[in-house]
CSV table of C-alpha atoms and ligand atoms in Angstrom, one decimal:
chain,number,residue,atom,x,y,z
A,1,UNK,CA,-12.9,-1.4,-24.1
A,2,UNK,CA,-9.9,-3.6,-23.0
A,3,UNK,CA,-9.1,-5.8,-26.2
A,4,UNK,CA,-10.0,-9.0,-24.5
A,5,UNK,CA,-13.5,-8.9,-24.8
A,6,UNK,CA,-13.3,-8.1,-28.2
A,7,UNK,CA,-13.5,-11.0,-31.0
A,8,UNK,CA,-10.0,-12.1,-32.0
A,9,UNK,CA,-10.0,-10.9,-35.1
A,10,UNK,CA,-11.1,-7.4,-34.2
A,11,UNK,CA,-8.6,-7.9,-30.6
A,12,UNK,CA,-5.1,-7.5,-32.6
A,13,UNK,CA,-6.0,-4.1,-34.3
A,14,UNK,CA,-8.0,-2.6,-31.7
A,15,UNK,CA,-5.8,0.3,-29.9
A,16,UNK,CA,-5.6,0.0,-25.8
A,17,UNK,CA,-8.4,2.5,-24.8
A,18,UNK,CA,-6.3,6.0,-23.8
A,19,UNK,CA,-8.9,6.2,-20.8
A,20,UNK,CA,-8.0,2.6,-19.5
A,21,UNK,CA,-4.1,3.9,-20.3
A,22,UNK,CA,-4.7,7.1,-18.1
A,23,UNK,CA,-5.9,4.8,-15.1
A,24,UNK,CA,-2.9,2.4,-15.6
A,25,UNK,CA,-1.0,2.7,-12.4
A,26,UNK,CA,-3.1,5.5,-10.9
A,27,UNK,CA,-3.8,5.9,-7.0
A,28,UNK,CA,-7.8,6.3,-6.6
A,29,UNK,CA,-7.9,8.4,-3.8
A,30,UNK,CA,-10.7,10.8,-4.6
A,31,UNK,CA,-14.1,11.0,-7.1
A,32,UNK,CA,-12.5,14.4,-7.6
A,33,UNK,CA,-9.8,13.1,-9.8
A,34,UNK,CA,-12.6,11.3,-12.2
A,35,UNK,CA,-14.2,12.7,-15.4
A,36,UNK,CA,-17.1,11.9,-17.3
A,37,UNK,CA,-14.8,10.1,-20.0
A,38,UNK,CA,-13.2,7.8,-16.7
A,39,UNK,CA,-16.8,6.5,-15.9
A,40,UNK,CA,-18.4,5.7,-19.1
A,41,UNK,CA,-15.0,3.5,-19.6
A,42,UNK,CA,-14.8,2.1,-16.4
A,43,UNK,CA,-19.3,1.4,-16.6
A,44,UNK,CA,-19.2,0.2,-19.9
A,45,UNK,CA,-16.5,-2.5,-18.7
A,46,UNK,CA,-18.1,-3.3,-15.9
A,47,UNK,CA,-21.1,-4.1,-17.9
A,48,UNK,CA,-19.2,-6.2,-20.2
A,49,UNK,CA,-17.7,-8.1,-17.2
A,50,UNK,CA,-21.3,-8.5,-15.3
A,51,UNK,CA,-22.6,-10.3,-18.5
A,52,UNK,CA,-19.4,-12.3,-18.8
A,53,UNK,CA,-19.7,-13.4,-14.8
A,54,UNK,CA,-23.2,-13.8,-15.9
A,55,UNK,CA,-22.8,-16.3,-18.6
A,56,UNK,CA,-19.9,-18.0,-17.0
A,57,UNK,CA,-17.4,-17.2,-19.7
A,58,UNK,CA,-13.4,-17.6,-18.2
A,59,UNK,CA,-11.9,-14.3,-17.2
A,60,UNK,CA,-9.0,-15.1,-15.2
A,61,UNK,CA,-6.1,-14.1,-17.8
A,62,UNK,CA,-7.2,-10.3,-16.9
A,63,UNK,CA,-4.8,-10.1,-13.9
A,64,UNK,CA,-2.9,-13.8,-14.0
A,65,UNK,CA,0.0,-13.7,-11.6
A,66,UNK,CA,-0.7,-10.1,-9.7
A,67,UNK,CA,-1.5,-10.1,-6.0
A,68,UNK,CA,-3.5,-7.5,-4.5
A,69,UNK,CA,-2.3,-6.3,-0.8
A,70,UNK,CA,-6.1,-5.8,1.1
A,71,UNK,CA,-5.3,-3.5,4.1
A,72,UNK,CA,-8.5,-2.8,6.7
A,73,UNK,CA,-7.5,-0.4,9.4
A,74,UNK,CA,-11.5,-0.6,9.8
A,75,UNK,CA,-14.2,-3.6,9.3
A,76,UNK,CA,-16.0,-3.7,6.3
A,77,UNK,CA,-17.6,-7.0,4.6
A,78,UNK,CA,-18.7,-5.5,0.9
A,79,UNK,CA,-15.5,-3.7,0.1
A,80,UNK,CA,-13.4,-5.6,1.5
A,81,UNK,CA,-14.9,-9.1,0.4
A,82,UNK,CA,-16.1,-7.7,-3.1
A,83,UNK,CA,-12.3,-6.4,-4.1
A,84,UNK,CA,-11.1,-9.9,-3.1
A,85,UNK,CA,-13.9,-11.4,-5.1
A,86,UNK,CA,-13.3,-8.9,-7.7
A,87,UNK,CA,-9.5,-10.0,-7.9
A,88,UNK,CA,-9.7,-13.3,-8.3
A,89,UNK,CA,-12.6,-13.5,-10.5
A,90,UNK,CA,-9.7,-12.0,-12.7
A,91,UNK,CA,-7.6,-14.7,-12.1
A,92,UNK,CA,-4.8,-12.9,-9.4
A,93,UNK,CA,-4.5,-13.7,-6.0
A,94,UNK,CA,-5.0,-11.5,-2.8
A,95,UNK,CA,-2.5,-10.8,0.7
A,96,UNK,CA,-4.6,-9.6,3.6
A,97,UNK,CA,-3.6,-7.2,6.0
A,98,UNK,CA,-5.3,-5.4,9.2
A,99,UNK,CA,-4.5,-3.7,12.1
A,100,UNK,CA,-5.3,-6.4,15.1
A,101,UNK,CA,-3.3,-9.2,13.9
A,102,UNK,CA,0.1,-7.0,11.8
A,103,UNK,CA,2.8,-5.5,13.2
A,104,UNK,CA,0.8,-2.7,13.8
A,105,UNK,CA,-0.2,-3.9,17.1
A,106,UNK,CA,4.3,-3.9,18.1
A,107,UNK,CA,3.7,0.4,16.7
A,108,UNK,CA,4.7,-0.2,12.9
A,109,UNK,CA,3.9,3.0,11.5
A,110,UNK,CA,1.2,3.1,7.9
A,111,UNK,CA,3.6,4.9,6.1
A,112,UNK,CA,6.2,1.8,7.0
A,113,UNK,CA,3.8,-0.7,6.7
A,114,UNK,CA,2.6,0.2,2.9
A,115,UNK,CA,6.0,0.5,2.1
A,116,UNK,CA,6.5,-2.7,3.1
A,117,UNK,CA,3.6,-4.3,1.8
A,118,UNK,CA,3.9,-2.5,-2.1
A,119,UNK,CA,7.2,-4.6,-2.4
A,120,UNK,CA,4.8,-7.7,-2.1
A,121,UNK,CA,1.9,-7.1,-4.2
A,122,UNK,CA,1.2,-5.0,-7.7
A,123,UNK,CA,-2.3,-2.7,-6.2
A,124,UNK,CA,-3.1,-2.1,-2.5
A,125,UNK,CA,-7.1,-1.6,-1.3
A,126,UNK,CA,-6.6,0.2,2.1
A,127,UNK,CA,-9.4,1.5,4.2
A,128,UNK,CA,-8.4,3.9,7.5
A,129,UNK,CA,-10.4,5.5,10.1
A,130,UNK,CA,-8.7,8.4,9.5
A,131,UNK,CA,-9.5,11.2,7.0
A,132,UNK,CA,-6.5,11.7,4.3
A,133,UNK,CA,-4.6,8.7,6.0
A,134,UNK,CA,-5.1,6.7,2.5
A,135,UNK,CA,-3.4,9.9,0.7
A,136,UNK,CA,-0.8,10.0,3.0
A,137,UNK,CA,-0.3,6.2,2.5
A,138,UNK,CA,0.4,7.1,-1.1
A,139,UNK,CA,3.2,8.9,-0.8
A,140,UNK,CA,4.9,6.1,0.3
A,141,UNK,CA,3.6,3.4,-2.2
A,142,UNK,CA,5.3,2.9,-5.6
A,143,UNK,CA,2.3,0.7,-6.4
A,144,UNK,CA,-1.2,1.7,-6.9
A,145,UNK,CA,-3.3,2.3,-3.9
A,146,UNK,CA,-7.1,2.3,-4.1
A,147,UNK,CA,-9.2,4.1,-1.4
A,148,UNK,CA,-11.5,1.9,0.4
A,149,UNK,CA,-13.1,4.4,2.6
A,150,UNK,CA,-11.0,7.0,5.0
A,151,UNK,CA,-12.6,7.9,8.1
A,152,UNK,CA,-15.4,10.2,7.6
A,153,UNK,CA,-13.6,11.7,4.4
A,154,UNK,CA,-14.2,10.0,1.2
A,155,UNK,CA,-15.2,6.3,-0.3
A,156,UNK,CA,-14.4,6.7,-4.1
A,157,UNK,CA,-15.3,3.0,-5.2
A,158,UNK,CA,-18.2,3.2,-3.2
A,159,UNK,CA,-19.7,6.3,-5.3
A,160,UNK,CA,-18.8,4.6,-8.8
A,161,UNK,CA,-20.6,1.6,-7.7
A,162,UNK,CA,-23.6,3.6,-6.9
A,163,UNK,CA,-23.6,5.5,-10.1
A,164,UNK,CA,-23.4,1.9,-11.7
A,165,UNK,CA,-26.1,0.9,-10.1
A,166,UNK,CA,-28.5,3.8,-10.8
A,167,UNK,CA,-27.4,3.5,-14.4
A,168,UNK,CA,-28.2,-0.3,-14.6
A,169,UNK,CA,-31.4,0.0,-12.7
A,170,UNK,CA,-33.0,3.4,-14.0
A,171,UNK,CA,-30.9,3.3,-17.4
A,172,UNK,CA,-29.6,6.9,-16.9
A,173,UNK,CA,-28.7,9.5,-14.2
A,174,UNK,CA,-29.2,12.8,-15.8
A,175,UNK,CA,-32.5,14.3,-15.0
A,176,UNK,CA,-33.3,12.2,-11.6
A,177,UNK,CA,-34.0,13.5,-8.4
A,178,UNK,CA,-31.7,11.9,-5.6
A,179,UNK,CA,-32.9,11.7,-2.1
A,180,UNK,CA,-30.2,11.5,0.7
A,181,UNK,CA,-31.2,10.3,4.0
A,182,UNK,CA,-29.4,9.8,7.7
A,183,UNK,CA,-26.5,10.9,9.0
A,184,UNK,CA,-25.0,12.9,5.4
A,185,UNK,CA,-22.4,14.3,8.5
A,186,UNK,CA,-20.5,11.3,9.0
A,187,UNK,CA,-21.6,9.4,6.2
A,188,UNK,CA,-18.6,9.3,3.5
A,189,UNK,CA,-20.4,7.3,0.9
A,190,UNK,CA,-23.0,10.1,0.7
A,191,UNK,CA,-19.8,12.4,0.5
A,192,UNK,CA,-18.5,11.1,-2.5
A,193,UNK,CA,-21.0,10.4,-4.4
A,194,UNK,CA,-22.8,14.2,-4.2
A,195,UNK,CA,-19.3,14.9,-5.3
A,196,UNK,CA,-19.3,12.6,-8.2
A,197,UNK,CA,-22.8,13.5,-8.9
A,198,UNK,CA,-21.8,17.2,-10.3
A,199,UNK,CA,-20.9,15.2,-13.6
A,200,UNK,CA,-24.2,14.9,-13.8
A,201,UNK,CA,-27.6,16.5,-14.5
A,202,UNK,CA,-29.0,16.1,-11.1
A,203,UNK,CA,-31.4,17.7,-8.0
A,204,UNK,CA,-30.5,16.3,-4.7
A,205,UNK,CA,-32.3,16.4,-1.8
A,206,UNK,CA,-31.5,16.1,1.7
A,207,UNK,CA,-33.2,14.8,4.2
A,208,UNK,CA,-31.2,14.5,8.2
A,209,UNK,CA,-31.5,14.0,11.9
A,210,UNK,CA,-30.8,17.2,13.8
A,211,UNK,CA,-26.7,18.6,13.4
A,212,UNK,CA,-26.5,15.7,10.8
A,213,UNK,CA,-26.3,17.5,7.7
A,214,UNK,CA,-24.5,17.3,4.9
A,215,UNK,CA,-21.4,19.4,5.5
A,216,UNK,CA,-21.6,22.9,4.4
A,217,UNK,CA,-18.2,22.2,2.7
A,218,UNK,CA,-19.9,19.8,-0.1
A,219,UNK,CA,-22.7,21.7,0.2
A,220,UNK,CA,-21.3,25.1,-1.2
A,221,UNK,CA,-18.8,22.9,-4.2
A,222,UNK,CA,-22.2,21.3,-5.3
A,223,UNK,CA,-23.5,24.6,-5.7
A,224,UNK,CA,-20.6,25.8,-7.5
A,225,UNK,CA,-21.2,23.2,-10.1
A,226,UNK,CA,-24.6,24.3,-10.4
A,227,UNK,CA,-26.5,21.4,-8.8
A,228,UNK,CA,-30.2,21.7,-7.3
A,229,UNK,CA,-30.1,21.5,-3.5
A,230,UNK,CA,-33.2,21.2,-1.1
A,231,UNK,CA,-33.2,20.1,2.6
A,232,UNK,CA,-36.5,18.6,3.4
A,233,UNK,CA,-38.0,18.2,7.0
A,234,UNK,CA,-39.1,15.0,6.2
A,235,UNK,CA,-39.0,11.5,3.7
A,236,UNK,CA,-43.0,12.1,3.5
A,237,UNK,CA,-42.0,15.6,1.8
A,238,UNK,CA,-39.2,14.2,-0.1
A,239,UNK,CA,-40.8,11.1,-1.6
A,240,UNK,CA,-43.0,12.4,-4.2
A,241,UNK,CA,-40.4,13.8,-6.0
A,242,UNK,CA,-37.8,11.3,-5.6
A,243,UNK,CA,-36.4,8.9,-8.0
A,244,UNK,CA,-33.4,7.4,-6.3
A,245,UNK,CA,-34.0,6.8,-2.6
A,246,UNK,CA,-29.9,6.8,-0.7
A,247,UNK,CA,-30.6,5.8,3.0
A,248,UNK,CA,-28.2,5.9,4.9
A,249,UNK,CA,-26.7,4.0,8.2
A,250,UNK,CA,-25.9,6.4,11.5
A,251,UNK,CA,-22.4,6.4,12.1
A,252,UNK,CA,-22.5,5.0,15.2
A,253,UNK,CA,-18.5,4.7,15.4
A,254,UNK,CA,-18.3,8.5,14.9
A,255,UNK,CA,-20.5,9.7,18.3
A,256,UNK,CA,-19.0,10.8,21.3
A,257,UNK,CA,-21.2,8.9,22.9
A,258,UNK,CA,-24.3,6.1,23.4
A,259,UNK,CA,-26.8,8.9,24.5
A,260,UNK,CA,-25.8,11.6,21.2
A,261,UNK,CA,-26.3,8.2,19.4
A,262,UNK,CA,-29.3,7.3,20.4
A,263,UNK,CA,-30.9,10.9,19.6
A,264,UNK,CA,-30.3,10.3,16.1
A,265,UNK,CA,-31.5,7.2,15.5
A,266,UNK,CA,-35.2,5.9,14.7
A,267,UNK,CA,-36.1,9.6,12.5
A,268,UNK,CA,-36.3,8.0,9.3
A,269,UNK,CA,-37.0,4.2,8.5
A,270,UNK,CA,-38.2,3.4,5.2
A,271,UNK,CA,-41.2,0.9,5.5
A,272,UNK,CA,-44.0,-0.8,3.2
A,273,UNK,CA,-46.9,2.1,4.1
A,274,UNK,CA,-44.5,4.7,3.9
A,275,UNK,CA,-43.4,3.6,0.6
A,276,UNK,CA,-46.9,4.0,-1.0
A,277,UNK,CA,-46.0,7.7,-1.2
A,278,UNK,CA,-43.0,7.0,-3.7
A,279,UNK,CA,-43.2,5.9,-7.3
A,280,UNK,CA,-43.2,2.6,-8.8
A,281,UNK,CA,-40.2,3.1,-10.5
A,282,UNK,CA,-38.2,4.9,-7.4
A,283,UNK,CA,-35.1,2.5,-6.0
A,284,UNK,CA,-34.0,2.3,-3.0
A,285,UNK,CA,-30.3,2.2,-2.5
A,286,UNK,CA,-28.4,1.7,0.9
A,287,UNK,CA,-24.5,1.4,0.8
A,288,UNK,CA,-25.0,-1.1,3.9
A,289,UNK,CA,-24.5,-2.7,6.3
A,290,UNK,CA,-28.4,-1.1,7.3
A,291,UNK,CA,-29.2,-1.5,11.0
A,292,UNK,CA,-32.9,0.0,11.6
A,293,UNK,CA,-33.2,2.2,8.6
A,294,UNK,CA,-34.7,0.0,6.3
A,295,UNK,CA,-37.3,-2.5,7.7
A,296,UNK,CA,-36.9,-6.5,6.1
A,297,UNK,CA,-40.8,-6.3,5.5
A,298,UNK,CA,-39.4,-3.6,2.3
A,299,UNK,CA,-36.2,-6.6,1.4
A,300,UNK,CA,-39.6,-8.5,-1.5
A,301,UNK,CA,-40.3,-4.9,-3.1
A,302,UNK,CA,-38.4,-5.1,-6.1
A,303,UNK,CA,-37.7,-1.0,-5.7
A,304,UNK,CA,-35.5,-2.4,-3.2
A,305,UNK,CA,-31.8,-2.4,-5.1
A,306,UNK,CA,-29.5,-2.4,-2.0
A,307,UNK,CA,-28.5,-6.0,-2.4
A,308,UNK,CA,-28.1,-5.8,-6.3
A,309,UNK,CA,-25.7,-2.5,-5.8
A,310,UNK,CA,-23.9,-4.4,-3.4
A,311,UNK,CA,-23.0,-6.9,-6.3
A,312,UNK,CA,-22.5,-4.3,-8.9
A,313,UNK,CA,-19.4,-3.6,-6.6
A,314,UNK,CA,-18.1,-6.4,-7.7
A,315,UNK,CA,-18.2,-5.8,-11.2
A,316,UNK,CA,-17.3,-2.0,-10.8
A,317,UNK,CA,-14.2,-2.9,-8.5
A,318,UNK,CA,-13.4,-5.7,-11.1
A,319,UNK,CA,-13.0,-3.2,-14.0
A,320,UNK,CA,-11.1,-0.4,-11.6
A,321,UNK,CA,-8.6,-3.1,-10.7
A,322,UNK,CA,-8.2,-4.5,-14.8
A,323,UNK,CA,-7.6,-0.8,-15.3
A,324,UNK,CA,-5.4,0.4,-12.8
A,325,UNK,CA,-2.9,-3.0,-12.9
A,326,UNK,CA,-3.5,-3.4,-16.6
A,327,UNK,CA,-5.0,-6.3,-17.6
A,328,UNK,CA,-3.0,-8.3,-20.3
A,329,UNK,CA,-3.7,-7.6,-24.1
K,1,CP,N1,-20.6,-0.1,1.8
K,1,CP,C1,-19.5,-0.4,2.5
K,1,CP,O1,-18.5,0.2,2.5
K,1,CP,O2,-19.6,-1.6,3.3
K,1,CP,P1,-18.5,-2.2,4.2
K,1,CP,O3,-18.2,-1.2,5.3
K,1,CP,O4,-19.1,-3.5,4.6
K,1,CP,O5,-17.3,-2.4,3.3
């Protein structure tokens, strides 16, 4: 726990957490680098910052007088608003960056640009179309660089968030059945987050349009960690057994074309009636932005979490970036 929330008294002899130390100054590039240890620190302060939000309580000494440099090679409205949010709920101040309105658009190079742009800010939050491009960016960043989602590779922040959010609204994540659904291909939050979900005692289940599978890459690690794997035919097979429901958007922007994208979409929408074959207790998460894959008639079922996980980004991304800057003691 960082030593500001604790009570003054207990504050000045309380040592600095050696998991929040082993973050300080860390890239987050992959779930891979994470262990158990990492997340119950990084929940547990993301708790304690949700109920501090919650009752209105200051927080902005955490990261007084840092900047954070927000680069978006790609759009996004939760990752990258919720990081901003996150920042200067935390009291530091955030530089934007993108690729339409930079230098990039005159041919500045990424590796030139986040060289540039570490000299002006103390964490970057970059997201790239391109798979490994945020790695690559890191060689060339003496400041911390947070991966906001690389092409169709990996979406670190994303995963913790859903974790958090299956922890806050189940109470626990070993034992549960997780049902993925849509396009687990091109779908990088589902990537990261069956690869986060090995810390766990888990079963997945997969459920996909035609050549939309999960790859066969994750596929074979999860089974070298031992996780339960089924691919189901169907959400009406899948539903009974499900206790976390992970629907997913088709990645339109990764087709080769309208037509392959059309023959994807429409196999699997998550509605009222077909929710009747679920549980009371099973949630429904989406990563969003949804398109058709969740109808609004399901938005007034309260096993519909989407819009909560999308806040407990905030709180997750708040206690990655107190961790990884440092927040003051
Ligand atoms: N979940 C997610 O990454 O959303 P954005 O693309 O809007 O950031």
């Amino acid at each position: 726990m960082l030593r500001e929330l604790l009570p003054k008294s207990q504050a000045a002899a309380a040592p600095i957490s050696p998991v929040a130390h082993s973050l300080l100054g860390k890239h987050i590039l992959s779930v891979d680098m994470f262990t158990k240890e990492h997340l119950n620190e990084i929940f547990n302060l993301a708790q304690m910052l949700k109920s501090r939000v919650a009752k209105d309580r200051p927080l902005d000494d955490f990261l007084r007088g840092k900047i954070m440099a927000s680069i978006f090679y790609e759009v996004s409205t939760r990752t990258s608003c919720s990081f901003a949010a996150a920042m200067q709920r935390l009291g530091g101040r955030v530089i934007y960056m993108d690729q339409t309105s930079s230098s990039v658009k005159k041919g500045e190079t990424l590796e030139d640009s986040i060289a540039v742009m570490a000299g002006y800010s103390d964490v970057i939050v970059l997201r790239h179309p391109e798979p490994g491009a945020v790695s690559r960016a890191a060689n060339h960043s003496r400041k911390p660089i947070l991966n906001a989602g690389d092409g169709v590779g990996e979406h670190p922040t994303q995963a913790l968030l859903d974790i958090f959010t299956i922890r806050e609204e189940i109470g626990t994540v070993n034992g549960l059945t997780i049902t993925m659904v849509g396009d687990l291909k091109n779908g990088r939050t589902v990537h990261s987050l069956a690869r986060l979900l090995t810390l766990y005692n888990i079963t997945l289940q997969y459920v996909s349009p035609p050549n939309l599978g999960m790859p066969e890459e994750i596929v074979r690690y999860l089974a070298s960690k031992g996780v339960l794997q089924k691919t189901m035919s169907s959400m009406e097979d899948a539903l009974p057994t499900t206790d976390v429901l992970y629907m997913t958007r088709i990645q339109k922007e990764r087709f080769a074309s309208e037509e392959e994208y059309q023959k994807a979409c429409g196999h699997f929408v998550v509605t009222p009636k077909l929710m009747t074959l679920a549980s009371r207790r099973t949630i429904v998460m989406h990563p969003l932005p949804r398109v058709f894959e969740i109808s609004k008639e399901f938005d007034s079922d309260p096993r519909a979490a989407y819009f909560r996980q999308a806040e407990y980004g905030m709180y997750v991304r708040m206690a990655l970036l107190a961790m990884v800057v440092g927040a003051r003691n």
